Amino acid sequence: MNCVDTQGLLGERLSRSTGVSQERCQKGKLRKLFPGGPPPARSGAGLVTLLWLAQGASAWAQGSSLPMRPIQNIFEPHSGPADTLMQIAVLTMVICAGIFLIVGGLTVYAIWRYRRRGPEDDNAEPPQVYGSAAIELAWAVPPILIVVVLALVTARTIGELRAPRSNPNDLQVVVVGHRYWWEFRYPKEDIVTANELHVPVDDRKTGEVTQLILHSADTNHGFWVPELGGKSWLVPNYENTMFIQPWDAGVYLGNCTVLCGDQHANMLIRVIVESKEDFQKWVADQKQVPPQNSTADQGKRQFIDNSCGSCHRITGTVADGVFGPDLTHFASRQTLGSGVAPNDDANLRSWLQDPQVLKPGCLMPNMKLKEAQVEQILAYLKTLK
C-alpha cells in the first residue's frame, strides 16, 4: 500500500468516524488536519495504525537521540524477562517443528507406500495391527514426555518472572491504566507523569530491575511492551506486578492488550530507556516546578477559567484534577493522546479544538474553545517543560 492509498483509506475512515465530509478528509486535507498524525479510526484501526506507526516512526523520534524501535518483535529481546520468554518460545517452536516433520514425514510415506498402483493393484488392505504394545507406547509416551517437559519449563519460567524482588535499589513505578491513557507514578521520586515511561538502562551486573506495580482505574487493561517483557493484566481492585530489566537504550513501543473500549487500539505505550545519568537528569527536571512565563499568563488563565484543571493537574497552579493526565511537564513529552500523535503545534492545536477528531471516543470532551483561546492555551502548554 503506497502513501496515497493510505491517505485515501484514512480519509474514508476519518469521514465515517467523525461525520466530516470524505472530500475534506482525504489526501491533502488529511495532511493538513493531521500533519504526521495517526489514523483517527473508531474500530478496526489496528492494521492502519501499524502502517502509520511504521511510516511515522522516524517523525516520532524527533527531538530524541535515542534509537527508535518501531517494530514490536518478541524474538528481539532487549530485557531480561523478554529474553527468558523468547527462549521458551524458541524451545516450543523447535519441539513443534520436530513433531510436524515426524508426523508429516510419516504421512507422506504412507501416501506413497500405499498409493493405488493401477490395474495391477490387487486392492489388498495393508497389514492390520491390533494390540501392539510397542506401537501404543510409541504414540503415547513421547507426547506425555513432551507435555511434561513443556509444563516444567513453563512453571519454572513463571516462577522466575513472578518471584518477589527485594533489591532496595530497584526502581519502582506504579502503572495505572485509564481509558485510554497510562499514568506512571514514581513513589520514591515523587513524580507523576503520563503515557511515556522513563527507566534507566541496566548493565546486567548490578541485578537492579524496574518493578512495575499494575493497577486499573476503570476496566481491564493489558500492559505489553514485547521487547521488554511479557503481557500482564491490570484489573480493577487488584494489584498485579511485573518487572523489566532493559539492556539497551532506546524508545520501545507497546500496547494495551485487552479490549477496553473505542480507543483501545490507540492506548499506546512508549518506554524510554536511557542511561542512568540521563534518567537522573530527567528525574531532577520532573521534580522541578515549571518556570512561570509571563508571556503565557493569558493561556494559563484560559486553562483555569475553562475548568481544564478539574481533570488535569499542573504543579504550582490551582489545577489539581485526577481524571486526566498530569500536565506538569507536558511539553517535555514526545507525543500526546497516549502516543496517538507527535506533540507538535499542529496536533496540539487540533486536539484543543476538538479531541474527538484526533482520537474519537476519548473521554475528553470538545470544550468549544474559540480560536484565540486555543492559541493562548497552546502557548501556555508549550512552556510546561
PDB file of N, CA and C in Angstrom, residues 19-119:
ATOM      1  N   GLY A  19     -17.941  12.111  10.807  1.00  0.00           N
ATOM      2  CA  GLY A  19     -19.010  12.816  10.126  1.00  0.00           C
ATOM      3  C   GLY A  19     -18.516  13.944   9.244  1.00  0.00           C
ATOM      4  N   VAL A  20     -17.216  14.205   9.253  1.00  0.00           N
ATOM      5  CA  VAL A  20     -16.654  15.221   8.378  1.00  0.00           C
ATOM      6  C   VAL A  20     -16.672  14.678   6.949  1.00  0.00           C
ATOM      7  N   SER A  21     -16.914  15.524   5.958  1.00  0.00           N
ATOM      8  CA  SER A  21     -17.032  15.040   4.593  1.00  0.00           C
ATOM      9  C   SER A  21     -15.764  14.319   4.167  1.00  0.00           C
ATOM     10  N   GLN A  22     -15.965  13.276   3.353  1.00  0.00           N
ATOM     11  CA  GLN A  22     -14.812  12.481   2.918  1.00  0.00           C
ATOM     12  C   GLN A  22     -13.865  13.303   2.064  1.00  0.00           C
ATOM     13  N   GLU A  23     -14.439  14.224   1.278  1.00  0.00           N
ATOM     14  CA  GLU A  23     -13.601  15.067   0.431  1.00  0.00           C
ATOM     15  C   GLU A  23     -12.625  15.866   1.269  1.00  0.00           C
ATOM     16  N   ARG A  24     -13.112  16.372   2.397  1.00  0.00           N
ATOM     17  CA  ARG A  24     -12.257  17.174   3.265  1.00  0.00           C
ATOM     18  C   ARG A  24     -11.201  16.334   3.959  1.00  0.00           C
ATOM     19  N   CYS A  25     -11.563  15.089   4.208  1.00  0.00           N
ATOM     20  CA  CYS A  25     -10.656  14.242   4.979  1.00  0.00           C
ATOM     21  C   CYS A  25      -9.557  13.601   4.147  1.00  0.00           C
ATOM     22  N   GLN A  26      -9.747  13.503   2.833  1.00  0.00           N
ATOM     23  CA  GLN A  26      -8.808  12.728   2.034  1.00  0.00           C
ATOM     24  C   GLN A  26      -7.564  13.522   1.657  1.00  0.00           C
ATOM     25  N   LYS A  27      -6.537  12.762   1.376  1.00  0.00           N
ATOM     26  CA  LYS A  27      -5.284  13.242   0.806  1.00  0.00           C
ATOM     27  C   LYS A  27      -4.767  14.510   1.457  1.00  0.00           C
ATOM     28  N   GLY A  28      -4.668  15.581   0.671  1.00  0.00           N
ATOM     29  CA  GLY A  28      -4.036  16.795   1.190  1.00  0.00           C
ATOM     30  C   GLY A  28      -4.752  17.359   2.381  1.00  0.00           C
ATOM     31  N   LYS A  29      -6.097  17.277   2.393  1.00  0.00           N
ATOM     32  CA  LYS A  29      -6.849  17.786   3.529  1.00  0.00           C
ATOM     33  C   LYS A  29      -6.469  17.035   4.793  1.00  0.00           C
ATOM     34  N   LEU A  30      -6.285  15.721   4.639  1.00  0.00           N
ATOM     35  CA  LEU A  30      -5.920  14.911   5.792  1.00  0.00           C
ATOM     36  C   LEU A  30      -4.564  15.317   6.333  1.00  0.00           C
ATOM     37  N   ARG A  31      -3.639  15.594   5.425  1.00  0.00           N
ATOM     38  CA  ARG A  31      -2.312  16.017   5.864  1.00  0.00           C
ATOM     39  C   ARG A  31      -2.391  17.307   6.672  1.00  0.00           C
ATOM     40  N   LYS A  32      -3.247  18.242   6.208  1.00  0.00           N
ATOM     41  CA  LYS A  32      -3.359  19.498   6.930  1.00  0.00           C
ATOM     42  C   LYS A  32      -3.979  19.295   8.301  1.00  0.00           C
ATOM     43  N   LEU A  33      -4.964  18.394   8.342  1.00  0.00           N
ATOM     44  CA  LEU A  33      -5.648  18.170   9.609  1.00  0.00           C
ATOM     45  C   LEU A  33      -4.778  17.416  10.599  1.00  0.00           C
ATOM     46  N   PHE A  34      -4.017  16.442  10.081  1.00  0.00           N
ATOM     47  CA  PHE A  34      -3.158  15.637  10.947  1.00  0.00           C
ATOM     48  C   PHE A  34      -1.765  15.580  10.375  1.00  0.00           C
ATOM     49  N   PRO A  35      -1.029  16.641  10.424  1.00  0.00           N
ATOM     50  CA  PRO A  35       0.338  16.595   9.886  1.00  0.00           C
ATOM     51  C   PRO A  35       1.181  15.628  10.706  1.00  0.00           C
ATOM     52  N   GLY A  36       1.469  14.495  10.114  1.00  0.00           N
ATOM     53  CA  GLY A  36       2.249  13.486  10.836  1.00  0.00           C
ATOM     54  C   GLY A  36       1.432  12.727  11.827  1.00  0.00           C
ATOM     55  N   GLY A  37       0.104  12.916  11.837  1.00  0.00           N
ATOM     56  CA  GLY A  37      -0.729  12.307  12.864  1.00  0.00           C
ATOM     57  C   GLY A  37      -1.202  10.930  12.488  1.00  0.00           C
ATOM     58  N   PRO A  38      -1.968  10.295  13.366  1.00  0.00           N
ATOM     59  CA  PRO A  38      -2.374   8.912  13.196  1.00  0.00           C
ATOM     60  C   PRO A  38      -3.741   8.775  12.553  1.00  0.00           C
ATOM     61  N   PRO A  39      -4.156   7.568  12.213  1.00  0.00           N
ATOM     62  CA  PRO A  39      -5.487   7.342  11.695  1.00  0.00           C
ATOM     63  C   PRO A  39      -6.502   7.487  12.806  1.00  0.00           C
ATOM     64  N   PRO A  40      -7.489   8.352  12.674  1.00  0.00           N
ATOM     65  CA  PRO A  40      -8.455   8.555  13.730  1.00  0.00           C
ATOM     66  C   PRO A  40      -9.618   7.597  13.615  1.00  0.00           C
ATOM     67  N   ALA A  41      -9.349   6.312  13.439  1.00  0.00           N
ATOM     68  CA  ALA A  41     -10.426   5.356  13.237  1.00  0.00           C
ATOM     69  C   ALA A  41     -11.049   4.967  14.555  1.00  0.00           C
ATOM     70  N   ARG A  42     -12.348   4.612  14.502  1.00  0.00           N
ATOM     71  CA  ARG A  42     -13.037   4.200  15.723  1.00  0.00           C
ATOM     72  C   ARG A  42     -12.868   2.723  15.962  1.00  0.00           C
ATOM     73  N   SER A  43     -12.909   1.939  14.916  1.00  0.00           N
ATOM     74  CA  SER A  43     -12.801   0.499  15.097  1.00  0.00           C
ATOM     75  C   SER A  43     -11.996  -0.070  13.954  1.00  0.00           C
ATOM     76  N   GLY A  44     -11.436  -1.309  14.184  1.00  0.00           N
ATOM     77  CA  GLY A  44     -10.654  -1.944  13.135  1.00  0.00           C
ATOM     78  C   GLY A  44      -9.437  -1.133  12.753  1.00  0.00           C
ATOM     79  N   ALA A  45      -8.906  -0.400  13.699  1.00  0.00           N
ATOM     80  CA  ALA A  45      -7.822   0.520  13.371  1.00  0.00           C
ATOM     81  C   ALA A  45      -6.457  -0.116  13.472  1.00  0.00           C
ATOM     82  N   GLY A  46      -6.398  -1.386  13.885  1.00  0.00           N
ATOM     83  CA  GLY A  46      -5.099  -1.985  14.156  1.00  0.00           C
ATOM     84  C   GLY A  46      -4.158  -1.947  12.977  1.00  0.00           C
ATOM     85  N   LEU A  47      -4.624  -2.440  11.791  1.00  0.00           N
ATOM     86  CA  LEU A  47      -3.735  -2.505  10.634  1.00  0.00           C
ATOM     87  C   LEU A  47      -3.311  -1.115  10.197  1.00  0.00           C
ATOM     88  N   VAL A  48      -4.291  -0.195  10.123  1.00  0.00           N
ATOM     89  CA  VAL A  48      -3.953   1.151   9.678  1.00  0.00           C
ATOM     90  C   VAL A  48      -3.016   1.818  10.672  1.00  0.00           C
ATOM     91  N   THR A  49      -3.259   1.577  11.965  1.00  0.00           N
ATOM     92  CA  THR A  49      -2.377   2.159  12.971  1.00  0.00           C
ATOM     93  C   THR A  49      -0.953   1.651  12.811  1.00  0.00           C
ATOM     94  N   LEU A  50      -0.807   0.342  12.545  1.00  0.00           N
ATOM     95  CA  LEU A  50       0.532  -0.211  12.363  1.00  0.00           C
ATOM     96  C   LEU A  50       1.207   0.400  11.149  1.00  0.00           C
ATOM     97  N   LEU A  51       0.424   0.591  10.045  1.00  0.00           N
ATOM     98  CA  LEU A  51       1.004   1.220   8.868  1.00  0.00           C
ATOM     99  C   LEU A  51       1.473   2.620   9.197  1.00  0.00           C
ATOM    100  N   TRP A  52       0.631   3.329   9.937  1.00  0.00           N
ATOM    101  CA  TRP A  52       1.016   4.690  10.280  1.00  0.00           C
ATOM    102  C   TRP A  52       2.233   4.709  11.196  1.00  0.00           C
ATOM    103  N   LEU A  53       2.268   3.750  12.141  1.00  0.00           N
ATOM    104  CA  LEU A  53       3.415   3.692  13.046  1.00  0.00           C
ATOM    105  C   LEU A  53       4.701   3.471  12.266  1.00  0.00           C
ATOM    106  N   ALA A  54       4.641   2.543  11.293  1.00  0.00           N
ATOM    107  CA  ALA A  54       5.844   2.259  10.515  1.00  0.00           C
ATOM    108  C   ALA A  54       6.278   3.479   9.716  1.00  0.00           C
ATOM    109  N   GLN A  55       5.287   4.193   9.145  1.00  0.00           N
ATOM    110  CA  GLN A  55       5.637   5.347   8.329  1.00  0.00           C
ATOM    111  C   GLN A  55       6.092   6.524   9.180  1.00  0.00           C
ATOM    112  N   GLY A  56       5.499   6.665  10.351  1.00  0.00           N
ATOM    113  CA  GLY A  56       5.788   7.840  11.150  1.00  0.00           C
ATOM    114  C   GLY A  56       6.809   7.639  12.236  1.00  0.00           C
ATOM    115  N   ALA A  57       7.450   6.470  12.251  1.00  0.00           N
ATOM    116  CA  ALA A  57       8.378   6.192  13.349  1.00  0.00           C
ATOM    117  C   ALA A  57       9.508   7.211  13.418  1.00  0.00           C
ATOM    118  N   SER A  58      10.041   7.562  12.260  1.00  0.00           N
ATOM    119  CA  SER A  58      11.164   8.500  12.274  1.00  0.00           C
ATOM    120  C   SER A  58      10.724   9.851  12.805  1.00  0.00           C
ATOM    121  N   ALA A  59       9.483  10.239  12.466  1.00  0.00           N
ATOM    122  CA  ALA A  59       8.995  11.526  12.970  1.00  0.00           C
ATOM    123  C   ALA A  59       8.853  11.500  14.477  1.00  0.00           C
ATOM    124  N   TRP A  60       8.441  10.379  15.010  1.00  0.00           N
ATOM    125  CA  TRP A  60       8.272  10.282  16.455  1.00  0.00           C
ATOM    126  C   TRP A  60       9.601  10.411  17.179  1.00  0.00           C
ATOM    127  N   ALA A  61      10.661  10.031  16.519  1.00  0.00           N
ATOM    128  CA  ALA A  61      11.969  10.070  17.171  1.00  0.00           C
ATOM    129  C   ALA A  61      12.574  11.455  17.181  1.00  0.00           C
ATOM    130  N   GLN A  62      11.865  12.414  16.538  1.00  0.00           N
ATOM    131  CA  GLN A  62      12.413  13.748  16.504  1.00  0.00           C
ATOM    132  C   GLN A  62      12.558  14.288  17.913  1.00  0.00           C
ATOM    133  N   GLY A  63      13.652  14.973  18.154  1.00  0.00           N
ATOM    134  CA  GLY A  63      13.882  15.544  19.469  1.00  0.00           C
ATOM    135  C   GLY A  63      14.507  14.566  20.436  1.00  0.00           C
ATOM    136  N   SER A  64      14.783  13.360  19.997  1.00  0.00           N
ATOM    137  CA  SER A  64      15.400  12.376  20.873  1.00  0.00           C
ATOM    138  C   SER A  64      16.576  11.749  20.155  1.00  0.00           C
ATOM    139  N   SER A  65      17.685  11.587  20.883  1.00  0.00           N
ATOM    140  CA  SER A  65      18.862  10.960  20.297  1.00  0.00           C
ATOM    141  C   SER A  65      18.832   9.454  20.469  1.00  0.00           C
ATOM    142  N   LEU A  66      17.836   8.938  21.154  1.00  0.00           N
ATOM    143  CA  LEU A  66      17.749   7.502  21.396  1.00  0.00           C
ATOM    144  C   LEU A  66      17.244   6.790  20.150  1.00  0.00           C
ATOM    145  N   PRO A  67      17.747   5.570  19.904  1.00  0.00           N
ATOM    146  CA  PRO A  67      17.263   4.822  18.730  1.00  0.00           C
ATOM    147  C   PRO A  67      15.805   4.435  18.895  1.00  0.00           C
ATOM    148  N   MET A  68      15.058   4.577  17.803  1.00  0.00           N
ATOM    149  CA  MET A  68      13.648   4.238  17.798  1.00  0.00           C
ATOM    150  C   MET A  68      13.479   2.773  17.404  1.00  0.00           C
ATOM    151  N   ARG A  69      12.648   2.037  18.106  1.00  0.00           N
ATOM    152  CA  ARG A  69      12.406   0.633  17.784  1.00  0.00           C
ATOM    153  C   ARG A  69      10.908   0.462  17.508  1.00  0.00           C
ATOM    154  N   PRO A  70      10.495   0.796  16.270  1.00  0.00           N
ATOM    155  CA  PRO A  70       9.065   0.809  15.959  1.00  0.00           C
ATOM    156  C   PRO A  70       8.448  -0.563  15.785  1.00  0.00           C
ATOM    157  N   ILE A  71       9.264  -1.583  15.485  1.00  0.00           N
ATOM    158  CA  ILE A  71       8.724  -2.920  15.253  1.00  0.00           C
ATOM    159  C   ILE A  71       8.731  -3.687  16.568  1.00  0.00           C
ATOM    160  N   GLN A  72       7.562  -4.133  16.970  1.00  0.00           N
ATOM    161  CA  GLN A  72       7.447  -4.890  18.221  1.00  0.00           C
ATOM    162  C   GLN A  72       7.691  -6.362  17.917  1.00  0.00           C
ATOM    163  N   ASN A  73       8.824  -6.893  18.388  1.00  0.00           N
ATOM    164  CA  ASN A  73       9.274  -8.220  17.998  1.00  0.00           C
ATOM    165  C   ASN A  73       9.714  -8.991  19.226  1.00  0.00           C
ATOM    166  N   ILE A  74       8.975 -10.075  19.557  1.00  0.00           N
ATOM    167  CA  ILE A  74       9.326 -10.857  20.746  1.00  0.00           C
ATOM    168  C   ILE A  74      10.618 -11.630  20.538  1.00  0.00           C
ATOM    169  N   PHE A  75      11.054 -11.761  19.258  1.00  0.00           N
ATOM    170  CA  PHE A  75      12.291 -12.502  19.001  1.00  0.00           C
ATOM    171  C   PHE A  75      13.516 -11.594  18.953  1.00  0.00           C
ATOM    172  N   GLU A  76      13.350 -10.357  19.387  1.00  0.00           N
ATOM    173  CA  GLU A  76      14.485  -9.445  19.507  1.00  0.00           C
ATOM    174  C   GLU A  76      14.453  -8.807  20.891  1.00  0.00           C
ATOM    175  N   PRO A  77      14.690  -9.609  21.941  1.00  0.00           N
ATOM    176  CA  PRO A  77      14.542  -9.079  23.309  1.00  0.00           C
ATOM    177  C   PRO A  77      15.655  -8.099  23.671  1.00  0.00           C
ATOM    178  N   HIS A  78      15.278  -7.120  24.464  1.00  0.00           N
ATOM    179  CA  HIS A  78      16.238  -6.156  24.995  1.00  0.00           C
ATOM    180  C   HIS A  78      16.079  -6.021  26.507  1.00  0.00           C
ATOM    181  N   SER A  79      15.604  -7.074  27.142  1.00  0.00           N
ATOM    182  CA  SER A  79      15.359  -7.039  28.576  1.00  0.00           C
ATOM    183  C   SER A  79      15.386  -8.466  29.097  1.00  0.00           C
ATOM    184  N   GLY A  80      15.718  -8.623  30.396  1.00  0.00           N
ATOM    185  CA  GLY A  80      15.823  -9.949  30.984  1.00  0.00           C
ATOM    186  C   GLY A  80      14.577 -10.803  30.816  1.00  0.00           C
ATOM    187  N   PRO A  81      13.406 -10.330  31.266  1.00  0.00           N
ATOM    188  CA  PRO A  81      12.188 -11.154  31.129  1.00  0.00           C
ATOM    189  C   PRO A  81      11.851 -11.471  29.671  1.00  0.00           C
ATOM    190  N   ALA A  82      12.049 -10.507  28.766  1.00  0.00           N
ATOM    191  CA  ALA A  82      11.754 -10.753  27.358  1.00  0.00           C
ATOM    192  C   ALA A  82      12.687 -11.822  26.795  1.00  0.00           C
ATOM    193  N   ASP A  83      13.949 -11.832  27.236  1.00  0.00           N
ATOM    194  CA  ASP A  83      14.900 -12.847  26.776  1.00  0.00           C
ATOM    195  C   ASP A  83      14.482 -14.233  27.261  1.00  0.00           C
ATOM    196  N   THR A  84      14.038 -14.310  28.520  1.00  0.00           N
ATOM    197  CA  THR A  84      13.581 -15.590  29.062  1.00  0.00           C
ATOM    198  C   THR A  84      12.378 -16.117  28.282  1.00  0.00           C
ATOM    199  N   LEU A  85      11.430 -15.229  27.987  1.00  0.00           N
ATOM    200  CA  LEU A  85      10.236 -15.637  27.238  1.00  0.00           C
ATOM    201  C   LEU A  85      10.587 -16.032  25.810  1.00  0.00           C
ATOM    202  N   MET A  86      11.553 -15.352  25.217  1.00  0.00           N
ATOM    203  CA  MET A  86      11.964 -15.708  23.860  1.00  0.00           C
ATOM    204  C   MET A  86      12.556 -17.118  23.835  1.00  0.00           C
ATOM    205  N   GLN A  87      13.348 -17.471  24.874  1.00  0.00           N
ATOM    206  CA  GLN A  87      13.956 -18.797  24.913  1.00  0.00           C
ATOM    207  C   GLN A  87      12.895 -19.902  24.987  1.00  0.00           C
ATOM    208  N   ILE A  88      11.870 -19.675  25.829  1.00  0.00           N
ATOM    209  CA  ILE A  88      10.841 -20.712  25.943  1.00  0.00           C
ATOM    210  C   ILE A  88       9.999 -20.775  24.664  1.00  0.00           C
ATOM    211  N   ALA A  89       9.838 -19.630  24.000  1.00  0.00           N
ATOM    212  CA  ALA A  89       9.102 -19.627  22.723  1.00  0.00           C
ATOM    213  C   ALA A  89       9.873 -20.406  21.670  1.00  0.00           C
ATOM    214  N   VAL A  90      11.191 -20.216  21.625  1.00  0.00           N
ATOM    215  CA  VAL A  90      12.014 -20.938  20.653  1.00  0.00           C
ATOM    216  C   VAL A  90      11.988 -22.436  20.944  1.00  0.00           C
ATOM    217  N   LEU A  91      12.086 -22.805  22.249  1.00  0.00           N
ATOM    218  CA  LEU A  91      12.036 -24.222  22.616  1.00  0.00           C
ATOM    219  C   LEU A  91      10.727 -24.851  22.150  1.00  0.00           C
ATOM    220  N   THR A  92       9.620 -24.159  22.394  1.00  0.00           N
ATOM    221  CA  THR A  92       8.309 -24.687  21.996  1.00  0.00           C
ATOM    222  C   THR A  92       8.211 -24.830  20.482  1.00  0.00           C
ATOM    223  N   MET A  93       8.726 -23.830  19.756  1.00  0.00           N
ATOM    224  CA  MET A  93       8.667 -23.888  18.294  1.00  0.00           C
ATOM    225  C   MET A  93       9.534 -25.019  17.757  1.00  0.00           C
ATOM    226  N   VAL A  94      10.701 -25.261  18.369  1.00  0.00           N
ATOM    227  CA  VAL A  94      11.571 -26.353  17.911  1.00  0.00           C
ATOM    228  C   VAL A  94      10.884 -27.692  18.117  1.00  0.00           C
ATOM    229  N   ILE A  95      10.260 -27.869  19.297  1.00  0.00           N
ATOM    230  CA  ILE A  95       9.559 -29.135  19.558  1.00  0.00           C
ATOM    231  C   ILE A  95       8.401 -29.321  18.577  1.00  0.00           C
ATOM    232  N   CYS A  96       7.633 -28.246  18.366  1.00  0.00           N
ATOM    233  CA  CYS A  96       6.505 -28.346  17.440  1.00  0.00           C
ATOM    234  C   CYS A  96       6.977 -28.621  16.022  1.00  0.00           C
ATOM    235  N   ALA A  97       8.109 -28.020  15.633  1.00  0.00           N
ATOM    236  CA  ALA A  97       8.642 -28.265  14.292  1.00  0.00           C
ATOM    237  C   ALA A  97       9.068 -29.720  14.150  1.00  0.00           C
ATOM    238  N   GLY A  98       9.670 -30.290  15.207  1.00  0.00           N
ATOM    239  CA  GLY A  98      10.056 -31.702  15.174  1.00  0.00           C
ATOM    240  C   GLY A  98       8.841 -32.610  15.031  1.00  0.00           C
ATOM    241  N   ILE A  99       7.778 -32.298  15.798  1.00  0.00           N
ATOM    242  CA  ILE A  99       6.544 -33.096  15.693  1.00  0.00           C
ATOM    243  C   ILE A  99       5.955 -32.990  14.285  1.00  0.00           C
ATOM    244  N   PHE A 100       5.965 -31.779  13.740  1.00  0.00           N
ATOM    245  CA  PHE A 100       5.421 -31.581  12.386  1.00  0.00           C
ATOM    246  C   PHE A 100       6.192 -32.389  11.362  1.00  0.00           C
ATOM    247  N   LEU A 101       7.525 -32.373  11.469  1.00  0.00           N
ATOM    248  CA  LEU A 101       8.334 -33.103  10.496  1.00  0.00           C
ATOM    249  C   LEU A 101       8.110 -34.607  10.606  1.00  0.00           C
ATOM    250  N   ILE A 102       8.030 -35.117  11.834  1.00  0.00           N
ATOM    251  CA  ILE A 102       7.832 -36.564  12.016  1.00  0.00           C
ATOM    252  C   ILE A 102       6.461 -36.990  11.495  1.00  0.00           C
ATOM    253  N   VAL A 103       5.415 -36.277  11.938  1.00  0.00           N
ATOM    254  CA  VAL A 103       4.058 -36.649  11.526  1.00  0.00           C
ATOM    255  C   VAL A 103       3.889 -36.447  10.023  1.00  0.00           C
ATOM    256  N   GLY A 104       4.381 -35.299   9.535  1.00  0.00           N
ATOM    257  CA  GLY A 104       4.260 -35.035   8.107  1.00  0.00           C
ATOM    258  C   GLY A 104       5.031 -36.061   7.282  1.00  0.00           C
ATOM    259  N   GLY A 105       6.243 -36.414   7.742  1.00  0.00           N
ATOM    260  CA  GLY A 105       7.038 -37.399   7.023  1.00  0.00           C
ATOM    261  C   GLY A 105       6.363 -38.751   6.974  1.00  0.00           C
ATOM    262  N   LEU A 106       5.820 -39.198   8.100  1.00  0.00           N
ATOM    263  CA  LEU A 106       5.120 -40.485   8.128  1.00  0.00           C
ATOM    264  C   LEU A 106       3.876 -40.463   7.240  1.00  0.00           C
ATOM    265  N   THR A 107       3.197 -39.317   7.234  1.00  0.00           N
ATOM    266  CA  THR A 107       2.006 -39.214   6.384  1.00  0.00           C
ATOM    267  C   THR A 107       2.357 -39.315   4.908  1.00  0.00           C
ATOM    268  N   VAL A 108       3.402 -38.584   4.515  1.00  0.00           N
ATOM    269  CA  VAL A 108       3.839 -38.639   3.115  1.00  0.00           C
ATOM    270  C   VAL A 108       4.294 -40.049   2.749  1.00  0.00           C
ATOM    271  N   TYR A 109       5.023 -40.689   3.661  1.00  0.00           N
ATOM    272  CA  TYR A 109       5.481 -42.068   3.384  1.00  0.00           C
ATOM    273  C   TYR A 109       4.299 -43.015   3.199  1.00  0.00           C
ATOM    274  N   ALA A 110       3.289 -42.877   4.083  1.00  0.00           N
ATOM    275  CA  ALA A 110       2.122 -43.766   3.987  1.00  0.00           C
ATOM    276  C   ALA A 110       1.379 -43.551   2.673  1.00  0.00           C
ATOM    277  N   ILE A 111       1.246 -42.269   2.266  1.00  0.00           N
ATOM    278  CA  ILE A 111       0.561 -41.994   0.993  1.00  0.00           C
ATOM    279  C   ILE A 111       1.323 -42.602  -0.174  1.00  0.00           C
ATOM    280  N   TRP A 112       2.652 -42.491  -0.126  1.00  0.00           N
ATOM    281  CA  TRP A 112       3.461 -43.038  -1.229  1.00  0.00           C
ATOM    282  C   TRP A 112       3.498 -44.567  -1.196  1.00  0.00           C
ATOM    283  N   ARG A 113       3.638 -45.122   0.011  1.00  0.00           N
ATOM    284  CA  ARG A 113       3.805 -46.579   0.123  1.00  0.00           C
ATOM    285  C   ARG A 113       2.532 -47.337  -0.247  1.00  0.00           C
ATOM    286  N   TYR A 114       1.390 -46.747   0.122  1.00  0.00           N
ATOM    287  CA  TYR A 114       0.134 -47.469  -0.090  1.00  0.00           C
ATOM    288  C   TYR A 114      -0.723 -46.797  -1.159  1.00  0.00           C
ATOM    289  N   ARG A 115      -0.106 -46.113  -2.082  1.00  0.00           N
ATOM    290  CA  ARG A 115      -0.852 -45.464  -3.154  1.00  0.00           C
ATOM    291  C   ARG A 115      -1.422 -46.512  -4.111  1.00  0.00           C
ATOM    292  N   ARG A 116      -2.468 -46.113  -4.852  1.00  0.00           N
ATOM    293  CA  ARG A 116      -3.038 -47.016  -5.853  1.00  0.00           C
ATOM    294  C   ARG A 116      -2.052 -47.141  -7.011  1.00  0.00           C
ATOM    295  N   ARG A 117      -1.803 -48.381  -7.462  1.00  0.00           N
ATOM    296  CA  ARG A 117      -0.773 -48.610  -8.473  1.00  0.00           C
ATOM    297  C   ARG A 117      -1.353 -48.927  -9.854  1.00  0.00           C
ATOM    298  N   GLY A 118      -2.607 -48.805 -10.044  1.00  0.00           N
ATOM    299  CA  GLY A 118      -3.189 -49.038 -11.364  1.00  0.00           C
ATOM    300  C   GLY A 118      -3.841 -50.404 -11.468  1.00  0.00           C
ATOM    301  N   PRO A 119      -3.995 -50.906 -12.712  1.00  0.00           N
ATOM    302  CA  PRO A 119      -4.723 -52.178 -12.905  1.00  0.00           C
ATOM    303  C   PRO A 119      -4.089 -53.348 -12.186  1.00  0.00           C
TER     304      PRO A 119
END
